[in-house]
Amino acid sequence: MALAARITLITLGVADVAVSTAFYEKLGFKRSSASNDSASFFHMSGTVLGLFGRDSLAADAGLAPTRPQAFEGMALAQNLASRDEVDAAWDFAVQCGANPVKKPHEVFWGGYSGYFADPDGHLWELAHNPFMPLGEDGHMMLPD
């Protein structure tokens, strides 16, 4: 047996579901009618983003709740078609209330990227990678 190489749902543990929901709606994410007071779900291209109370998410996994740290060891990323798109998306996210972590700039691997954080500190990278083009659906096209 092997697990299928796909992610159907990314769930972020948040301090306040309503506050985080409002932030993602400002970004333009479309909330599903499956959402309720304790969880929000957003339509994404091929994946669903979920927001759930941080302590409740820990309890669901059978873990003790912890407080967020400055860096949780992961980042969500969205690749864009150009540097100009990265700059525009980063500026828009900051206007929507994102914490500006690292302004977009040229990076060592030959691309262009920057970071912002949502109200709970979850990192989002916005990047343009000239070595991995995007398909018509906006997904990265990886070589075999």
Short mmCIF file of N, CA and C in Angstrom, two decimals:
data_model
loop_
_atom_site.label_atom_id
_atom_site.label_comp_id
_atom_site.label_asym_id
_atom_site.label_seq_id
_atom_site.Cartn_x
_atom_site.Cartn_y
_atom_site.Cartn_z
N MET A 1 0.83 -1.18 0.00
CA MET A 1 0.00 0.00 0.00
C MET A 1 0.87 1.24 0.00
N ALA A 2 0.39 2.30 -0.61
CA ALA A 2 1.06 3.60 -0.59
C ALA A 2 0.00 4.69 -0.46
N LEU A 3 0.33 5.73 0.26
CA LEU A 3 -0.57 6.86 0.35
C LEU A 3 -0.52 7.65 -0.95
N ALA A 4 -1.65 8.14 -1.39
CA ALA A 4 -1.68 9.02 -2.56
C ALA A 4 -0.94 10.31 -2.23
N ALA A 5 -0.16 10.80 -3.15
CA ALA A 5 0.62 12.03 -2.95
C ALA A 5 -0.26 13.25 -3.20
N ARG A 6 -1.09 13.57 -2.21
CA ARG A 6 -1.97 14.73 -2.32
C ARG A 6 -2.34 15.22 -0.93
N ILE A 7 -2.70 16.47 -0.87
CA ILE A 7 -3.24 17.07 0.36
C ILE A 7 -4.62 17.58 0.01
N THR A 8 -5.63 17.11 0.75
CA THR A 8 -6.99 17.54 0.48
C THR A 8 -7.42 18.69 1.39
N LEU A 9 -6.84 18.76 2.60
CA LEU A 9 -7.21 19.78 3.56
C LEU A 9 -6.00 20.20 4.37
N ILE A 10 -5.79 21.50 4.48
CA ILE A 10 -4.77 22.06 5.37
C ILE A 10 -5.54 22.77 6.46
N THR A 11 -5.35 22.36 7.72
CA THR A 11 -6.04 22.97 8.84
C THR A 11 -5.05 23.78 9.66
N LEU A 12 -5.35 25.05 9.85
CA LEU A 12 -4.53 25.92 10.68
C LEU A 12 -5.19 26.09 12.04
N GLY A 13 -4.45 25.85 13.09
CA GLY A 13 -4.94 26.12 14.43
C GLY A 13 -4.83 27.61 14.71
N VAL A 14 -5.94 28.23 15.11
CA VAL A 14 -5.97 29.68 15.30
C VAL A 14 -6.50 30.03 16.69
N ALA A 15 -6.14 31.22 17.15
CA ALA A 15 -6.60 31.68 18.46
C ALA A 15 -8.08 32.05 18.44
N ASP A 16 -8.53 32.65 17.35
CA ASP A 16 -9.91 33.12 17.25
C ASP A 16 -10.40 32.85 15.84
N VAL A 17 -11.30 31.89 15.69
CA VAL A 17 -11.77 31.48 14.37
C VAL A 17 -12.42 32.66 13.63
N ALA A 18 -13.20 33.46 14.34
CA ALA A 18 -13.89 34.60 13.68
C ALA A 18 -12.89 35.63 13.15
N VAL A 19 -11.88 35.96 13.93
CA VAL A 19 -10.87 36.94 13.51
C VAL A 19 -10.10 36.41 12.30
N SER A 20 -9.67 35.17 12.36
CA SER A 20 -8.91 34.59 11.25
C SER A 20 -9.77 34.43 10.01
N THR A 21 -11.03 34.08 10.21
CA THR A 21 -11.95 33.96 9.07
C THR A 21 -12.09 35.30 8.37
N ALA A 22 -12.27 36.36 9.14
CA ALA A 22 -12.40 37.70 8.55
C ALA A 22 -11.14 38.08 7.77
N PHE A 23 -9.96 37.73 8.29
CA PHE A 23 -8.71 38.03 7.58
C PHE A 23 -8.67 37.32 6.23
N TYR A 24 -8.94 36.02 6.22
CA TYR A 24 -8.86 35.27 4.95
C TYR A 24 -9.95 35.73 3.97
N GLU A 25 -11.09 36.15 4.48
CA GLU A 25 -12.11 36.70 3.58
C GLU A 25 -11.65 38.03 2.99
N LYS A 26 -10.94 38.86 3.76
CA LYS A 26 -10.37 40.10 3.21
C LYS A 26 -9.39 39.80 2.09
N LEU A 27 -8.64 38.71 2.24
CA LEU A 27 -7.70 38.32 1.18
C LEU A 27 -8.42 37.89 -0.09
N GLY A 28 -9.71 37.59 0.03
CA GLY A 28 -10.49 37.17 -1.13
C GLY A 28 -10.78 35.68 -1.16
N PHE A 29 -10.43 34.96 -0.09
CA PHE A 29 -10.73 33.54 -0.03
C PHE A 29 -12.24 33.36 0.16
N LYS A 30 -12.84 32.41 -0.56
CA LYS A 30 -14.28 32.18 -0.49
C LYS A 30 -14.59 31.11 0.56
N ARG A 31 -15.33 31.52 1.59
CA ARG A 31 -15.69 30.61 2.68
C ARG A 31 -16.84 29.71 2.25
N SER A 32 -16.74 28.45 2.59
CA SER A 32 -17.77 27.46 2.27
C SER A 32 -18.93 27.55 3.24
N SER A 33 -20.10 27.16 2.76
CA SER A 33 -21.28 27.09 3.63
C SER A 33 -21.15 25.97 4.66
N ALA A 34 -20.16 25.11 4.52
CA ALA A 34 -19.90 24.06 5.51
C ALA A 34 -19.27 24.63 6.78
N SER A 35 -18.89 25.91 6.75
CA SER A 35 -18.28 26.56 7.91
C SER A 35 -19.31 26.76 9.02
N ASN A 36 -18.81 26.90 10.25
CA ASN A 36 -19.67 27.19 11.40
C ASN A 36 -18.87 28.04 12.39
N ASP A 37 -19.39 28.25 13.58
CA ASP A 37 -18.72 29.11 14.55
C ASP A 37 -17.37 28.56 15.02
N SER A 38 -17.19 27.25 14.96
CA SER A 38 -15.95 26.67 15.47
C SER A 38 -14.96 26.27 14.38
N ALA A 39 -15.36 26.34 13.13
CA ALA A 39 -14.45 25.99 12.03
C ALA A 39 -14.88 26.69 10.76
N SER A 40 -13.90 27.18 10.01
CA SER A 40 -14.16 27.76 8.70
C SER A 40 -13.40 26.98 7.66
N PHE A 41 -14.02 26.86 6.49
CA PHE A 41 -13.41 26.14 5.37
C PHE A 41 -13.45 27.05 4.15
N PHE A 42 -12.32 27.09 3.43
CA PHE A 42 -12.19 27.95 2.27
C PHE A 42 -11.87 27.12 1.03
N HIS A 43 -12.56 27.43 -0.05
CA HIS A 43 -12.28 26.81 -1.34
C HIS A 43 -10.92 27.29 -1.83
N MET A 44 -10.08 26.36 -2.23
CA MET A 44 -8.80 26.69 -2.85
C MET A 44 -8.69 25.84 -4.11
N SER A 45 -7.76 26.14 -4.93
CA SER A 45 -7.59 25.41 -6.17
C SER A 45 -7.06 24.00 -5.89
N GLY A 46 -7.98 23.03 -5.76
CA GLY A 46 -7.58 21.65 -5.56
C GLY A 46 -7.40 21.24 -4.10
N THR A 47 -7.50 22.18 -3.18
CA THR A 47 -7.31 21.91 -1.76
C THR A 47 -8.31 22.75 -0.98
N VAL A 48 -8.51 22.39 0.27
CA VAL A 48 -9.36 23.18 1.17
C VAL A 48 -8.48 23.69 2.30
N LEU A 49 -8.68 24.96 2.67
CA LEU A 49 -8.01 25.53 3.84
C LEU A 49 -9.03 25.57 4.96
N GLY A 50 -8.67 24.98 6.11
CA GLY A 50 -9.54 24.99 7.27
C GLY A 50 -8.93 25.81 8.39
N LEU A 51 -9.79 26.47 9.15
CA LEU A 51 -9.40 27.19 10.36
C LEU A 51 -10.14 26.57 11.53
N PHE A 52 -9.42 26.21 12.58
CA PHE A 52 -10.00 25.53 13.73
C PHE A 52 -9.30 26.07 14.97
N GLY A 53 -9.97 26.17 16.07
CA GLY A 53 -9.33 26.64 17.30
C GLY A 53 -8.06 25.85 17.59
N ARG A 54 -7.00 26.56 17.94
CA ARG A 54 -5.70 25.92 18.16
C ARG A 54 -5.77 24.86 19.25
N ASP A 55 -6.38 25.17 20.38
CA ASP A 55 -6.48 24.21 21.47
C ASP A 55 -7.37 23.02 21.07
N SER A 56 -8.43 23.30 20.33
CA SER A 56 -9.32 22.23 19.87
C SER A 56 -8.62 21.31 18.88
N LEU A 57 -7.79 21.89 18.02
CA LEU A 57 -7.04 21.08 17.07
C LEU A 57 -6.06 20.16 17.80
N ALA A 58 -5.39 20.69 18.81
CA ALA A 58 -4.47 19.87 19.61
C ALA A 58 -5.23 18.74 20.29
N ALA A 59 -6.38 19.06 20.88
CA ALA A 59 -7.18 18.04 21.56
C ALA A 59 -7.66 16.97 20.58
N ASP A 60 -8.04 17.38 19.37
CA ASP A 60 -8.49 16.43 18.36
C ASP A 60 -7.39 15.43 18.01
N ALA A 61 -6.15 15.89 18.05
CA ALA A 61 -5.01 15.02 17.74
C ALA A 61 -4.51 14.27 18.98
N GLY A 62 -5.12 14.52 20.14
CA GLY A 62 -4.69 13.85 21.36
C GLY A 62 -3.43 14.45 21.95
N LEU A 63 -3.19 15.74 21.67
CA LEU A 63 -1.99 16.42 22.16
C LEU A 63 -2.37 17.50 23.14
N ALA A 64 -1.42 17.86 23.99
CA ALA A 64 -1.63 18.99 24.90
C ALA A 64 -1.49 20.28 24.10
N PRO A 65 -2.33 21.27 24.40
CA PRO A 65 -2.20 22.54 23.68
C PRO A 65 -0.88 23.22 24.00
N THR A 66 -0.34 23.92 23.03
CA THR A 66 0.90 24.68 23.21
C THR A 66 0.65 26.11 22.72
N ARG A 67 1.47 27.00 23.13
CA ARG A 67 1.39 28.38 22.65
C ARG A 67 2.21 28.52 21.37
N PRO A 68 1.76 29.35 20.46
CA PRO A 68 2.50 29.53 19.22
C PRO A 68 3.90 30.08 19.48
N GLN A 69 4.81 29.67 18.65
CA GLN A 69 6.18 30.17 18.71
C GLN A 69 6.39 31.13 17.55
N ALA A 70 7.50 31.84 17.57
CA ALA A 70 7.80 32.79 16.50
C ALA A 70 7.91 32.08 15.15
N PHE A 71 8.40 30.84 15.15
CA PHE A 71 8.52 30.08 13.92
C PHE A 71 8.09 28.66 14.20
N GLU A 72 7.10 28.18 13.46
CA GLU A 72 6.53 26.85 13.67
C GLU A 72 7.15 25.78 12.78
N GLY A 73 8.09 26.16 11.92
CA GLY A 73 8.78 25.16 11.11
C GLY A 73 8.10 24.83 9.80
N MET A 74 7.18 25.69 9.34
CA MET A 74 6.55 25.45 8.05
C MET A 74 6.03 26.75 7.48
N ALA A 75 5.81 26.76 6.19
CA ALA A 75 5.20 27.91 5.52
C ALA A 75 4.30 27.41 4.41
N LEU A 76 3.20 28.08 4.22
CA LEU A 76 2.34 27.85 3.07
C LEU A 76 2.89 28.74 1.96
N ALA A 77 2.74 28.34 0.72
CA ALA A 77 3.30 29.14 -0.36
C ALA A 77 2.34 29.24 -1.53
N GLN A 78 2.43 30.39 -2.18
CA GLN A 78 1.69 30.59 -3.42
C GLN A 78 2.67 31.14 -4.44
N ASN A 79 2.84 30.39 -5.53
CA ASN A 79 3.71 30.85 -6.60
C ASN A 79 2.89 31.66 -7.58
N LEU A 80 3.50 32.72 -8.08
CA LEU A 80 2.83 33.63 -8.99
C LEU A 80 3.63 33.74 -10.28
N ALA A 81 3.00 34.29 -11.30
CA ALA A 81 3.58 34.28 -12.65
C ALA A 81 4.68 35.30 -12.87
N SER A 82 4.81 36.29 -12.00
CA SER A 82 5.84 37.32 -12.22
C SER A 82 6.22 37.99 -10.90
N ARG A 83 7.32 38.71 -10.94
CA ARG A 83 7.74 39.49 -9.77
C ARG A 83 6.72 40.57 -9.45
N ASP A 84 6.17 41.19 -10.49
CA ASP A 84 5.16 42.22 -10.26
C ASP A 84 3.95 41.65 -9.54
N GLU A 85 3.54 40.43 -9.88
CA GLU A 85 2.41 39.79 -9.20
C GLU A 85 2.75 39.51 -7.74
N VAL A 86 3.98 39.11 -7.47
CA VAL A 86 4.42 38.88 -6.08
C VAL A 86 4.32 40.18 -5.29
N ASP A 87 4.86 41.26 -5.85
CA ASP A 87 4.81 42.56 -5.16
C ASP A 87 3.37 42.99 -4.89
N ALA A 88 2.52 42.87 -5.91
CA ALA A 88 1.12 43.30 -5.75
C ALA A 88 0.40 42.44 -4.71
N ALA A 89 0.61 41.13 -4.73
CA ALA A 89 -0.05 40.24 -3.77
C ALA A 89 0.45 40.51 -2.35
N TRP A 90 1.74 40.74 -2.19
CA TRP A 90 2.31 41.02 -0.87
C TRP A 90 1.75 42.32 -0.32
N ASP A 91 1.74 43.37 -1.15
CA ASP A 91 1.18 44.66 -0.73
C ASP A 91 -0.29 44.51 -0.33
N PHE A 92 -1.05 43.76 -1.12
CA PHE A 92 -2.47 43.56 -0.83
C PHE A 92 -2.65 42.82 0.49
N ALA A 93 -1.86 41.76 0.72
CA ALA A 93 -1.97 41.02 1.98
C ALA A 93 -1.70 41.92 3.18
N VAL A 94 -0.69 42.76 3.07
CA VAL A 94 -0.36 43.68 4.17
C VAL A 94 -1.50 44.68 4.37
N GLN A 95 -2.09 45.17 3.29
CA GLN A 95 -3.24 46.08 3.40
C GLN A 95 -4.42 45.39 4.08
N CYS A 96 -4.52 44.07 3.93
CA CYS A 96 -5.61 43.31 4.55
C CYS A 96 -5.35 42.97 6.00
N GLY A 97 -4.19 43.35 6.52
CA GLY A 97 -3.88 43.10 7.93
C GLY A 97 -2.81 42.06 8.18
N ALA A 98 -2.19 41.54 7.12
CA ALA A 98 -1.11 40.57 7.32
C ALA A 98 0.09 41.25 7.97
N ASN A 99 0.84 40.48 8.74
CA ASN A 99 2.08 40.98 9.33
C ASN A 99 3.18 40.86 8.26
N PRO A 100 3.80 41.98 7.85
CA PRO A 100 4.85 41.90 6.84
C PRO A 100 6.14 41.33 7.44
N VAL A 101 6.45 40.09 7.11
CA VAL A 101 7.61 39.41 7.69
C VAL A 101 8.87 39.71 6.89
N LYS A 102 8.81 39.55 5.57
CA LYS A 102 10.00 39.77 4.73
C LYS A 102 9.52 40.30 3.38
N LYS A 103 9.87 41.52 3.07
CA LYS A 103 9.45 42.15 1.82
C LYS A 103 10.02 41.35 0.64
N PRO A 104 9.24 41.21 -0.44
CA PRO A 104 9.75 40.45 -1.59
C PRO A 104 11.06 41.03 -2.13
N HIS A 105 11.94 40.11 -2.51
CA HIS A 105 13.25 40.49 -3.04
C HIS A 105 13.82 39.31 -3.84
N GLU A 106 14.90 39.57 -4.57
CA GLU A 106 15.58 38.48 -5.28
C GLU A 106 16.20 37.55 -4.25
N VAL A 107 16.09 36.23 -4.52
CA VAL A 107 16.61 35.24 -3.58
C VAL A 107 17.73 34.42 -4.20
N PHE A 108 18.51 33.76 -3.35
CA PHE A 108 19.72 33.08 -3.76
C PHE A 108 19.52 32.04 -4.85
N TRP A 109 18.35 31.43 -4.93
CA TRP A 109 18.12 30.35 -5.90
C TRP A 109 17.68 30.88 -7.27
N GLY A 110 17.63 32.20 -7.43
CA GLY A 110 17.32 32.77 -8.73
C GLY A 110 15.89 33.23 -8.90
N GLY A 111 15.10 33.10 -7.86
CA GLY A 111 13.72 33.55 -7.93
C GLY A 111 13.50 34.84 -7.17
N TYR A 112 12.26 35.07 -6.80
CA TYR A 112 11.86 36.31 -6.13
C TYR A 112 10.77 35.94 -5.14
N SER A 113 10.94 36.29 -3.87
CA SER A 113 9.92 35.91 -2.89
C SER A 113 9.92 36.81 -1.68
N GLY A 114 8.80 36.75 -0.96
CA GLY A 114 8.65 37.46 0.30
C GLY A 114 7.68 36.70 1.19
N TYR A 115 7.61 37.09 2.45
CA TYR A 115 6.76 36.40 3.42
C TYR A 115 5.87 37.38 4.16
N PHE A 116 4.67 36.92 4.46
CA PHE A 116 3.81 37.61 5.42
C PHE A 116 3.25 36.55 6.36
N ALA A 117 2.70 37.01 7.49
CA ALA A 117 2.09 36.09 8.45
C ALA A 117 0.64 36.49 8.67
N ASP A 118 -0.21 35.49 8.87
CA ASP A 118 -1.62 35.74 9.17
C ASP A 118 -1.74 36.17 10.64
N PRO A 119 -2.94 36.45 11.14
CA PRO A 119 -3.07 36.93 12.52
C PRO A 119 -2.50 35.99 13.59
N ASP A 120 -2.35 34.71 13.27
CA ASP A 120 -1.80 33.75 14.23
C ASP A 120 -0.34 33.43 14.00
N GLY A 121 0.28 34.12 13.06
CA GLY A 121 1.70 33.90 12.79
C GLY A 121 2.00 32.83 11.76
N HIS A 122 0.97 32.23 11.14
CA HIS A 122 1.21 31.24 10.09
C HIS A 122 1.84 31.94 8.90
N LEU A 123 3.00 31.45 8.50
CA LEU A 123 3.74 32.07 7.39
C LEU A 123 3.16 31.71 6.03
N TRP A 124 3.11 32.70 5.17
CA TRP A 124 2.77 32.53 3.75
C TRP A 124 3.93 33.11 2.94
N GLU A 125 4.43 32.31 2.01
CA GLU A 125 5.43 32.80 1.07
C GLU A 125 4.74 33.10 -0.25
N LEU A 126 5.07 34.24 -0.82
CA LEU A 126 4.63 34.58 -2.16
C LEU A 126 5.89 34.58 -3.01
N ALA A 127 5.89 33.82 -4.10
CA ALA A 127 7.12 33.64 -4.86
C ALA A 127 6.88 33.60 -6.36
N HIS A 128 7.92 34.00 -7.08
CA HIS A 128 7.99 33.77 -8.52
C HIS A 128 9.22 32.91 -8.74
N ASN A 129 9.01 31.73 -9.34
CA ASN A 129 10.11 30.81 -9.62
C ASN A 129 10.22 30.67 -11.13
N PRO A 130 11.21 31.30 -11.74
CA PRO A 130 11.33 31.24 -13.20
C PRO A 130 11.70 29.85 -13.73
N PHE A 131 12.08 28.93 -12.83
CA PHE A 131 12.50 27.59 -13.24
C PHE A 131 11.36 26.57 -13.19
N MET A 132 10.25 26.95 -12.59
CA MET A 132 9.09 26.06 -12.50
C MET A 132 7.85 26.85 -12.92
N PRO A 133 7.52 26.77 -14.19
CA PRO A 133 6.39 27.56 -14.68
C PRO A 133 5.07 27.09 -14.09
N LEU A 134 4.09 27.98 -14.19
CA LEU A 134 2.74 27.67 -13.73
C LEU A 134 1.90 27.22 -14.91
N GLY A 135 1.05 26.23 -14.68
CA GLY A 135 0.12 25.80 -15.71
C GLY A 135 -1.04 26.77 -15.80
N GLU A 136 -1.93 26.54 -16.75
CA GLU A 136 -3.09 27.41 -16.92
C GLU A 136 -3.97 27.45 -15.67
N ASP A 137 -3.91 26.37 -14.86
CA ASP A 137 -4.71 26.31 -13.63
C ASP A 137 -4.02 26.98 -12.46
N GLY A 138 -2.82 27.55 -12.67
CA GLY A 138 -2.08 28.20 -11.61
C GLY A 138 -1.22 27.29 -10.77
N HIS A 139 -1.20 26.00 -11.08
CA HIS A 139 -0.39 25.04 -10.32
C HIS A 139 1.02 24.99 -10.88
N MET A 140 1.98 24.76 -9.99
CA MET A 140 3.37 24.60 -10.43
C MET A 140 3.50 23.34 -11.27
N MET A 141 4.32 23.46 -12.30
CA MET A 141 4.59 22.31 -13.16
C MET A 141 6.00 21.82 -12.83
N LEU A 142 6.07 20.74 -12.05
CA LEU A 142 7.37 20.17 -11.66
C LEU A 142 7.89 19.24 -12.73
N PRO A 143 9.20 19.25 -12.96
CA PRO A 143 9.75 18.24 -13.86
C PRO A 143 9.71 16.87 -13.19
N ASP A 144 9.71 15.80 -13.99
CA ASP A 144 9.71 14.44 -13.43
C ASP A 144 10.98 14.16 -12.65
#
